[in-house]
Tab-separated table of C-alpha atoms in Angstrom:
chain	number	residue	atom	x	y	z
A	1	MET	CA	8.965	20.967	-3.951
A	2	LEU	CA	6.693	20.232	-6.562
A	3	GLU	CA	7.301	21.668	-10.252
A	4	ARG	CA	4.977	21.359	-13.361
A	5	THR	CA	6.982	20.822	-16.184
A	6	ARG	CA	6.319	20.099	-19.957
A	7	GLU	CA	7.088	16.509	-19.258
A	8	GLY	CA	4.923	16.207	-16.185
A	9	TRP	CA	5.289	17.019	-12.451
A	10	ARG	CA	8.867	16.936	-10.787
A	11	PHE	CA	9.299	16.486	-7.176
A	12	ALA	CA	12.471	17.296	-5.211
A	13	ALA	CA	13.269	17.881	-1.497
A	14	TYR	CA	15.946	20.237	-0.047
A	15	VAL	CA	17.999	20.247	3.180
A	16	TRP	CA	18.841	23.519	4.777
A	17	THR	CA	22.315	24.287	5.410
A	18	GLU	CA	23.555	24.509	8.875
A	19	ASP	CA	23.417	28.450	8.978
A	20	GLY	CA	19.998	28.362	7.350
A	21	THR	CA	20.950	30.694	4.618
A	22	ASP	CA	20.587	28.176	1.780
A	23	ALA	CA	19.295	24.689	0.830
A	24	VAL	CA	20.755	21.929	-1.143
A	25	LEU	CA	19.063	19.176	-3.058
A	26	ALA	CA	18.436	16.056	-1.058
A	27	PRO	CA	19.603	12.604	-2.496
A	28	PRO	CA	16.791	11.017	-4.678
A	29	ALA	CA	16.510	8.198	-1.921
A	30	GLY	CA	16.021	10.938	0.869
A	31	VAL	CA	18.268	11.375	3.958
A	32	SER	CA	18.221	11.423	7.605
A	33	VAL	CA	19.376	14.536	9.371
A	34	ALA	CA	20.121	15.290	13.009
A	35	ILE	CA	18.072	17.543	14.975
A	36	PRO	CA	19.808	19.906	17.322
A	37	SER	CA	17.580	19.290	20.081
A	38	GLY	CA	18.052	15.447	19.696
A	39	GLY	CA	16.746	12.717	17.557
A	40	ARG	CA	16.712	12.451	13.742
A	41	TRP	CA	14.420	13.692	10.918
A	42	GLY	CA	13.668	11.823	7.738
A	43	ILE	CA	13.781	13.909	4.597
A	44	PRO	CA	11.627	12.185	1.975
A	45	GLY	CA	13.264	11.106	-1.261
A	46	THR	CA	11.583	11.418	-4.728
A	47	ALA	CA	9.765	8.230	-4.595
A	48	ASP	CA	8.394	9.030	-1.226
A	49	CYS	CA	6.984	12.394	-2.580
A	50	ARG	CA	5.373	10.406	-5.384
A	51	ALA	CA	3.901	7.735	-3.054
A	52	CYS	CA	1.493	10.319	-1.540
A	53	HIS	CA	1.336	12.939	-4.170
A	54	GLU	CA	0.376	10.587	-6.996
A	55	GLY	CA	-2.175	8.770	-4.815
A	56	GLN	CA	-5.118	10.464	-6.858
A	57	PRO	CA	-5.299	11.932	-10.212
A	58	ASN	CA	-4.359	15.396	-9.043
A	59	PRO	CA	-0.887	15.330	-7.574
A	60	VAL	CA	-1.163	18.762	-5.731
A	61	LEU	CA	-2.792	17.614	-2.640
A	62	GLY	CA	-4.509	20.785	-1.928
A	63	PHE	CA	-7.635	21.382	0.446
A	64	THR	CA	-10.768	19.511	-0.461
A	65	ALA	CA	-14.085	21.216	-0.313
A	66	LEU	CA	-14.889	19.673	3.010
A	67	GLN	CA	-11.934	21.060	4.522
A	68	LEU	CA	-12.978	24.518	3.307
A	69	SER	CA	-16.675	24.182	4.490
A	70	SER	CA	-17.740	26.700	6.782
A	71	ASP	CA	-19.912	24.105	8.374
A	72	ARG	CA	-17.033	23.289	10.779
A	73	ASP	CA	-17.033	19.936	12.398
A	74	PRO	CA	-16.589	20.386	16.248
A	75	GLY	CA	-15.634	16.807	16.888
A	76	ALA	CA	-12.687	16.830	14.424
A	77	PRO	CA	-9.369	15.943	16.144
A	78	HIS	CA	-7.234	18.943	16.502
A	79	ALA	CA	-9.904	21.283	15.210
A	80	ARG	CA	-9.157	24.860	15.905
A	81	ALA	CA	-11.760	27.777	15.799
A	82	ALA	CA	-9.115	30.224	14.360
A	83	HIS	CA	-9.329	28.283	11.119
A	84	ALA	CA	-12.898	29.198	10.548
A	85	GLU	CA	-12.185	32.307	8.651
A	86	VAL	CA	-10.869	30.347	5.635
A	87	HIS	CA	-13.805	28.813	3.883
A	88	LEU	CA	-15.440	28.808	0.500
A	89	GLU	CA	-17.840	31.565	1.005
A	90	ASP	CA	-14.991	33.810	2.202
A	91	LEU	CA	-12.825	32.742	-0.668
A	92	LEU	CA	-15.650	33.515	-3.127
A	93	ASP	CA	-16.276	36.939	-1.555
A	94	ARG	CA	-12.488	37.947	-1.859
A	95	GLY	CA	-12.683	36.836	-5.578
A	96	LEU	CA	-10.022	33.955	-4.950
A	97	LEU	CA	-12.389	31.397	-6.212
A	98	ARG	CA	-14.703	31.380	-9.136
A	99	GLY	CA	-17.090	28.765	-10.634
A	100	LEU	CA	-18.159	27.071	-7.626
A	101	PRO	CA	-20.267	24.046	-8.410
A	102	THR	CA	-23.952	24.049	-7.465
A	103	SER	CA	-23.442	21.257	-5.119
A	104	LEU	CA	-21.047	23.324	-3.042
A	105	ARG	CA	-23.568	26.261	-2.613
A	106	ARG	CA	-24.496	24.932	0.639
A	107	PRO	CA	-21.570	24.608	2.981
A	108	PRO	CA	-20.732	20.932	2.398
A	109	ARG	CA	-20.733	18.230	5.346
A	110	ILE	CA	-20.293	14.488	5.467
A	111	ALA	CA	-23.731	12.941	5.693
A	112	ALA	CA	-22.931	10.640	8.791
A	113	SER	CA	-25.288	9.101	10.918
A	114	SER	CA	-23.689	10.594	14.152
A	115	ALA	CA	-21.204	13.121	15.366
A	116	ASP	CA	-18.508	10.545	15.893
A	117	GLU	CA	-18.990	9.114	12.457
A	118	ARG	CA	-18.842	12.569	10.876
A	119	ALA	CA	-15.506	13.279	12.485
A	120	ALA	CA	-14.198	9.802	11.980
A	121	LEU	CA	-14.885	9.671	8.294
A	122	GLY	CA	-13.648	13.388	8.071
A	123	TYR	CA	-10.483	12.346	9.463
A	124	LEU	CA	-9.993	9.259	7.407
A	125	HIS	CA	-11.089	11.476	4.285
A	126	VAL	CA	-8.278	13.960	4.727
A	127	ASN	CA	-5.456	11.558	5.979
A	128	CYS	CA	-5.957	8.362	4.332
A	129	GLY	CA	-8.382	9.225	1.260
A	130	VAL	CA	-5.209	10.472	-0.438
A	131	CYS	CA	-4.205	6.995	-1.320
A	132	HIS	CA	-7.227	4.995	-0.398
A	133	ASN	CA	-9.794	6.154	-3.058
A	134	ARG	CA	-11.356	4.852	-6.125
A	135	GLU	CA	-9.523	6.754	-8.593
A	136	GLY	CA	-5.894	6.515	-7.761
A	137	PRO	CA	-3.131	3.636	-8.092
A	138	LEU	CA	-4.655	2.075	-5.155
A	139	ALA	CA	-8.176	1.497	-6.491
A	140	GLY	CA	-7.798	-1.883	-7.171
A	141	ILE	CA	-7.722	-2.931	-3.488
A	142	GLY	CA	-11.287	-1.447	-3.088
A	143	LEU	CA	-10.719	0.601	0.078
A	144	ASP	CA	-12.614	4.076	-0.486
A	145	LEU	CA	-12.076	6.504	2.393
A	146	LEU	CA	-12.182	9.683	0.084
A	147	GLN	CA	-15.761	11.473	0.625
A	148	SER	CA	-17.428	12.953	-2.369
A	149	VAL	CA	-19.683	16.164	-1.539
A	150	ALA	CA	-21.597	15.772	-4.841
A	151	GLU	CA	-22.547	12.140	-3.923
A	152	GLY	CA	-23.687	12.954	-0.378
A	153	PRO	CA	-25.003	9.831	1.559
A	154	ALA	CA	-24.033	7.492	-1.233
A	155	SER	CA	-20.438	8.330	-0.688
A	156	VAL	CA	-20.600	7.527	2.882
A	157	GLU	CA	-22.421	4.303	2.217
A	158	ARG	CA	-19.491	3.573	-0.251
A	159	THR	CA	-16.935	3.884	2.501
A	160	ARG	CA	-18.915	1.817	4.930
A	161	SER	CA	-19.280	-1.030	2.571
A	162	SER	CA	-15.549	-0.936	1.418
A	163	ALA	CA	-14.414	-1.120	5.044
A	164	LEU	CA	-16.823	-2.444	7.526
A	165	ALA	CA	-16.679	-6.319	7.911
A	166	VAL	CA	-14.461	-6.692	4.919
A	167	PRO	CA	-11.439	-9.003	5.005
A	168	ALA	CA	-8.221	-6.969	4.872
A	169	LEU	CA	-5.723	-7.940	2.190
A	170	ARG	CA	-2.957	-7.808	5.014
A	171	PRO	CA	-4.253	-8.906	8.321
A	172	VAL	CA	-2.286	-7.768	11.333
A	173	GLY	CA	-1.648	-9.853	14.461
A	174	GLY	CA	-5.320	-11.154	15.208
A	175	ALA	CA	-7.110	-8.626	13.266
A	176	GLU	CA	-8.580	-9.817	10.023
A	177	MET	CA	-11.233	-7.199	9.120
A	178	ARG	CA	-10.472	-3.744	7.709
A	179	VAL	CA	-13.095	-2.608	10.245
A	180	GLU	CA	-14.604	-4.995	12.475
A	181	PRO	CA	-17.776	-3.482	13.728
A	182	GLY	CA	-17.595	-2.968	17.637
A	183	GLN	CA	-14.282	-4.182	18.006
A	184	PRO	CA	-11.406	-1.679	17.384
A	185	GLU	CA	-8.794	-4.063	18.457
A	186	HIS	CA	-9.638	-6.541	15.758
A	187	SER	CA	-9.966	-3.892	12.948
A	188	VAL	CA	-6.910	-3.627	10.910
A	189	LEU	CA	-7.516	-0.122	10.059
A	190	PHE	CA	-7.280	0.962	13.829
A	191	ARG	CA	-4.398	-1.263	14.428
A	192	ARG	CA	-2.251	0.023	11.590
A	193	MET	CA	-3.030	3.585	12.492
A	194	GLY	CA	-1.606	2.845	16.005
A	195	ALA	CA	1.403	1.067	14.969
A	196	ARG	CA	4.650	2.830	14.062
A	197	ASP	CA	7.042	0.203	12.827
A	198	ALA	CA	7.787	0.084	9.038
A	199	LEU	CA	6.167	-3.099	8.399
A	200	ASP	CA	2.523	-2.236	9.768
A	201	GLN	CA	2.241	1.542	10.299
A	202	MET	CA	-0.339	3.820	8.370
A	203	PRO	CA	0.398	6.037	6.871
A	204	PRO	CA	3.271	4.153	5.788
A	205	LEU	CA	5.786	7.397	5.834
A	206	GLY	CA	5.772	10.866	7.061
A	207	THR	CA	4.804	10.394	10.715
A	208	GLU	CA	6.784	9.230	13.601
A	209	LYS	CA	4.157	9.013	16.225
A	210	PRO	CA	0.394	7.712	16.318
A	211	ASP	CA	-2.291	10.197	16.590
A	212	ARG	CA	-3.797	9.469	19.917
A	213	ASP	CA	-6.532	11.776	19.563
A	214	ALA	CA	-7.659	10.323	16.283
A	215	LEU	CA	-7.209	6.864	17.662
A	216	ALA	CA	-9.529	7.581	20.356
A	217	LEU	CA	-12.404	8.765	17.915
A	218	LEU	CA	-11.788	5.886	15.648
A	219	GLU	CA	-12.221	3.639	18.733
A	220	ARG	CA	-15.444	5.357	19.686
A	221	TRP	CA	-16.571	5.226	16.029
A	222	ILE	CA	-15.937	1.477	15.696
A	223	HIS	CA	-17.561	0.791	19.240
A	224	SER	CA	-20.673	2.645	18.043
A	225	LEU	CA	-20.784	0.180	14.779
A	226	ALA	CA	-21.419	-2.870	17.143
A	227	ASP	CA	-25.093	-3.269	15.923
A	228	ARG	CA	-23.648	-3.694	12.177
A	229	ARG	CA	-21.902	-6.865	13.302
A	230	THR	CA	-22.888	-9.821	11.082
A	231	PRO	CA	-23.833	-12.896	13.190
B	1	MET	CA	-13.772	-33.308	-29.625
B	2	THR	CA	-10.501	-35.316	-29.478
B	3	GLN	CA	-8.852	-32.840	-31.793
B	4	LYS	CA	-10.183	-29.891	-29.575
B	5	LYS	CA	-8.688	-31.568	-26.497
B	6	THR	CA	-5.335	-32.052	-28.279
B	7	LEU	CA	-5.397	-28.527	-29.221
B	8	LEU	CA	-6.022	-27.328	-25.644
B	9	VAL	CA	-3.372	-29.506	-24.265
B	10	ALA	CA	-0.745	-28.263	-26.985
B	11	LEU	CA	-1.584	-24.605	-26.091
B	12	SER	CA	-1.297	-25.029	-22.490
B	13	MET	CA	1.973	-26.978	-22.970
B	14	SER	CA	3.190	-24.070	-25.127
B	15	SER	CA	2.291	-21.370	-22.487
B	16	LEU	CA	4.784	-23.209	-20.240
B	17	ALA	CA	7.458	-23.579	-22.591
B	18	LEU	CA	10.118	-20.849	-22.614
B	19	ALA	CA	11.448	-19.629	-26.064
B	20	ALA	CA	13.859	-21.813	-27.610
B	21	PRO	CA	17.687	-20.842	-26.714
B	22	GLY	CA	19.192	-18.434	-28.995
B	23	THR	CA	15.785	-16.771	-29.993
B	24	THR	CA	14.313	-13.611	-29.050
B	25	PRO	CA	10.940	-13.725	-27.263
B	26	THR	CA	8.258	-12.089	-29.621
B	27	SER	CA	5.517	-11.264	-27.353
B	28	PRO	CA	5.470	-9.342	-24.090
B	29	VAL	CA	4.233	-12.444	-22.362
B	30	LYS	CA	7.138	-14.545	-23.638
B	31	ARG	CA	9.665	-11.755	-22.856
B	32	GLY	CA	8.145	-11.495	-19.276
B	33	GLU	CA	8.515	-15.364	-18.997
B	34	TYR	CA	12.159	-15.115	-20.170
B	35	LEU	CA	12.943	-12.475	-17.795
B	36	VAL	CA	11.411	-14.132	-14.802
B	37	MET	CA	13.452	-17.251	-15.678
B	38	PHE	CA	16.738	-15.392	-16.242
B	39	GLY	CA	15.860	-13.234	-13.138
B	40	ALA	CA	15.814	-16.370	-10.831
B	41	CYS	CA	12.390	-15.324	-9.373
B	42	HIS	CA	11.575	-19.053	-9.109
B	43	ASP	CA	14.443	-19.560	-6.638
B	44	CYS	CA	12.585	-17.863	-3.991
B	45	HIS	CA	8.882	-17.467	-5.208
B	46	THR	CA	8.212	-21.157	-6.172
B	47	PRO	CA	8.142	-23.749	-3.450
B	48	LYS	CA	10.174	-26.905	-3.918
B	49	LYS	CA	9.512	-30.446	-3.804
B	50	MET	CA	11.783	-33.573	-3.513
B	51	GLY	CA	12.638	-35.135	-7.033
B	52	PRO	CA	14.785	-37.939	-7.811
B	53	LYS	CA	17.784	-35.595	-8.113
B	54	GLY	CA	16.914	-33.667	-5.100
B	55	PRO	CA	14.638	-30.437	-4.623
B	56	GLU	CA	12.893	-29.331	-7.773
B	57	LEU	CA	10.479	-26.618	-8.453
B	58	ASP	CA	6.918	-27.637	-7.641
B	59	THR	CA	5.276	-26.591	-10.896
B	60	GLU	CA	1.770	-26.863	-9.425
B	61	ARG	CA	2.420	-24.002	-7.126
B	62	LEU	CA	4.541	-21.921	-9.578
B	63	LEU	CA	5.478	-18.505	-8.151
B	64	SER	CA	2.779	-18.793	-5.376
B	65	GLY	CA	5.434	-17.852	-2.618
B	66	HIS	CA	5.901	-19.236	0.747
B	67	PRO	CA	3.310	-22.012	1.305
B	68	GLU	CA	0.984	-20.800	4.084
B	69	GLN	CA	0.515	-24.258	5.781
B	70	MET	CA	4.144	-24.810	5.962
B	71	PRO	CA	5.244	-24.633	9.592
B	72	VAL	CA	8.549	-22.484	10.087
B	73	ALA	CA	10.516	-23.179	13.256
B	74	PRO	CA	12.251	-20.174	15.106
B	75	ALA	CA	15.053	-18.778	12.976
B	76	PRO	CA	18.500	-19.783	14.216
B	77	VAL	CA	20.680	-17.324	16.033
B	78	LEU	CA	23.508	-16.590	13.769
B	79	GLN	CA	27.037	-15.654	14.904
B	80	GLY	CA	30.106	-13.922	13.592
B	81	PRO	CA	30.133	-12.932	9.954
B	82	TRP	CA	26.903	-15.037	9.408
B	83	MET	CA	23.891	-12.913	8.630
B	84	ALA	CA	21.104	-14.671	6.791
B	85	ALA	CA	19.354	-17.862	7.204
B	86	THR	CA	16.755	-19.788	4.738
B	87	VAL	CA	14.610	-22.679	4.661
B	88	GLY	CA	14.874	-25.662	2.425
B	89	THR	CA	12.235	-24.279	0.084
B	90	MET	CA	13.995	-20.712	0.003
B	91	THR	CA	10.615	-19.174	0.737
B	92	ALA	CA	11.308	-17.937	4.191
B	93	TRP	CA	14.444	-15.817	4.977
B	94	SER	CA	15.671	-14.758	8.425
B	95	GLY	CA	18.079	-11.943	8.978
B	96	PRO	CA	18.653	-8.577	10.709
B	97	TRP	CA	15.323	-7.510	9.203
B	98	GLY	CA	13.514	-10.192	10.996
B	99	ILE	CA	11.659	-12.994	9.055
B	100	SER	CA	10.365	-12.493	5.366
B	101	TYR	CA	8.235	-14.701	3.383
B	102	THR	CA	8.521	-14.645	-0.397
B	103	ALA	CA	5.304	-13.219	-2.008
B	104	ASN	CA	2.512	-14.973	-3.977
B	105	LEU	CA	2.856	-13.581	-7.549
B	106	THR	CA	-0.034	-15.420	-9.024
B	107	PRO	CA	-3.225	-13.684	-10.153
B	108	ASP	CA	-5.112	-14.766	-7.173
B	109	ARG	CA	-7.214	-11.863	-6.214
B	110	GLU	CA	-7.264	-12.334	-2.315
B	111	THR	CA	-3.810	-13.640	-1.904
B	112	GLY	CA	-1.767	-12.770	-4.854
B	113	LEU	CA	-1.338	-9.949	-7.262
B	114	GLY	CA	-4.866	-10.262	-8.707
B	115	ALA	CA	-5.881	-6.807	-7.282
B	116	TRP	CA	-2.886	-5.101	-8.598
B	117	THR	CA	-2.287	-3.202	-11.688
B	118	GLU	CA	0.453	-2.971	-14.035
B	119	GLN	CA	1.374	0.362	-12.503
B	120	ASN	CA	1.117	-1.041	-9.042
B	121	PHE	CA	3.754	-3.720	-10.162
B	122	VAL	CA	6.161	-1.056	-11.875
B	123	ASP	CA	5.848	1.184	-8.800
B	124	THR	CA	6.699	-1.558	-6.383
B	125	MET	CA	9.933	-2.514	-8.288
B	126	ARG	CA	10.952	1.061	-8.810
B	127	THR	CA	10.467	2.153	-5.071
B	128	GLY	CA	10.891	-0.915	-3.009
B	129	ARG	CA	7.433	-0.333	-1.396
B	130	HIS	CA	4.325	-2.495	-1.816
B	131	MET	CA	2.182	-1.114	-4.518
B	132	GLY	CA	4.714	1.804	-4.769
B	133	ARG	CA	3.462	3.287	-1.501
B	134	GLY	CA	2.938	0.857	1.227
B	135	ARG	CA	5.256	-1.020	3.566
B	136	PRO	CA	8.839	-1.770	2.423
B	137	ILE	CA	9.970	-4.719	0.570
B	138	LEU	CA	12.340	-6.707	2.699
B	139	PRO	CA	15.430	-8.535	1.988
B	140	PRO	CA	16.495	-10.555	0.090
B	141	MET	CA	14.241	-9.220	-2.473
B	142	PRO	CA	16.516	-7.644	-5.018
B	143	TRP	CA	14.142	-4.893	-6.224
B	144	GLU	CA	16.835	-2.226	-6.530
B	145	MET	CA	18.347	-4.391	-9.344
B	146	ILE	CA	15.061	-5.649	-10.881
B	147	GLY	CA	13.861	-1.877	-10.679
B	148	LYS	CA	16.764	-1.000	-13.034
B	149	LEU	CA	14.574	-2.869	-15.995
B	150	THR	CA	12.992	-0.754	-18.642
B	151	ASP	CA	9.225	0.032	-18.144
B	152	GLN	CA	8.770	-2.158	-21.095
B	153	ASP	CA	10.422	-5.198	-19.362
B	154	LEU	CA	8.787	-4.517	-16.047
B	155	LYS	CA	5.366	-4.286	-17.874
B	156	ALA	CA	6.332	-7.756	-19.675
B	157	VAL	CA	7.155	-9.432	-16.451
B	158	PHE	CA	3.608	-8.286	-15.134
B	159	ALA	CA	1.951	-9.529	-18.254
B	160	TYR	CA	3.623	-12.912	-17.863
B	161	LEU	CA	2.597	-13.170	-14.281
B	162	ARG	CA	-0.975	-12.526	-15.389
B	163	THR	CA	-0.935	-15.759	-17.291
B	164	ILE	CA	0.318	-18.192	-14.697
B	165	PRO	CA	-2.521	-20.268	-12.912
B	166	ALA	CA	-3.886	-18.367	-9.735
B	167	VAL	CA	-2.798	-20.228	-6.551
B	168	LYS	CA	-4.888	-19.440	-3.239
B	169	ASN	CA	-2.176	-19.120	-0.792
B	170	ARG	CA	-1.953	-16.520	1.949
B	171	VAL	CA	1.612	-15.851	2.643
B	172	PRO	CA	2.421	-15.247	6.343
B	173	GLN	CA	3.261	-11.607	7.142
B	174	PRO	CA	6.754	-10.837	7.946
B	175	THR	CA	7.991	-10.953	11.647
B	176	PRO	CA	9.942	-7.608	12.496
B	177	PRO	CA	12.994	-7.987	14.462
B	178	ALA	CA	13.165	-7.145	18.276
B	179	THR	CA	10.085	-5.718	19.747
B	180	THR	CA	8.672	-3.467	17.098
B	181	THR	CA	5.558	-5.676	16.251
B	182	ALA	CA	2.222	-4.425	15.636
B	183	ASP	CA	1.028	-6.217	18.862
B	184	ALA	CA	3.597	-4.269	20.758
B	185	ALA	CA	2.491	-0.923	19.071
B	186	ALA	CA	-1.208	-1.551	19.074
B	187	PRO	CA	-3.055	0.792	20.850
B	188	LYS	CA	-4.957	-0.314	23.997
B	189	PRO	CA	-8.676	0.169	23.252
B	190	GLY	CA	-10.538	1.694	26.231
B	191	LYS	CA	-7.443	2.915	27.997
């Protein structure tokens, strides 16, 4: 739960009691609970909440304009047509949204050079741009995966120039570049998305299994960049 | 010219000199240096060299972490109550967590903390995660205890770390235990 107080945002996680009638405050460090069907589930601690929610200036982590665009991306992993009725125009019509910026009058979309790039950058925008952007605490590492609708193609180019053929601060077993054009297996971004051990996995918390559909998309996109390789 | 040189030498000497015993450090940088010294950060983060009385701190590589060119043989297999092992420089440690190498804390941008902000440093010590949000910090780094320092003291430590010479030294990545390496978990492209 997030609560906005006079002192700032407060984060807390609660654990359901066994009969499901109440929930109790989880310890600040989080807790691992058994799942009746087998296995365990990690309930995040306060620091885990902050790790994601404070990755950019606004800690709410709500929908971005791109996610609410009626110009749906058919290539987006896990896209479902049923979501199409919730979009900016719909929210405007229902009076739930006011003061839409001029740049959003046309349904926003990522100014990518191919369908795969559009879907790949959209996925990175939503799942990685929360932390890897140029305004939050990790701005110093210079990886910007958050798209700006207002900036259009310049935003896409900024993502490319921050990732393609840029040495990673933390190489992973044979992969040195953040994205090595044409070579997914030598791209740290791809390798860490596919890892699920505490040292290498991205995102670092909140997931148990790699997103295979997204990895297949990222693999196609990185292969498609082969002509951008530097000799 | 000679006077200028003398002044420069005197300034650089003074930047290495700790506040005299019994006095209270007067600036954040001095306070940070005092805390780094008392917190024994050098024990693990500064490589050692052999001196006349045995191993001593290699002050040319102050707080630059495990030397990248130093080969590390496979860790010994420990038995019974023995749980951890370290190398002679105390910059590489082996235990149930795998092998960890002490970090380069100098302001070098590519290999040290040069890209870090003060807030990244404070967040790291508070959460035990790199930059407050990345991978977990491994033993034997006592971040839980250091994280109990006040914001002011943690910021003083960071202020001091900003003043030490940048050393280009890419510390090896930790080796996870068992088979949960990135190689094992890496997706197989094209399959």
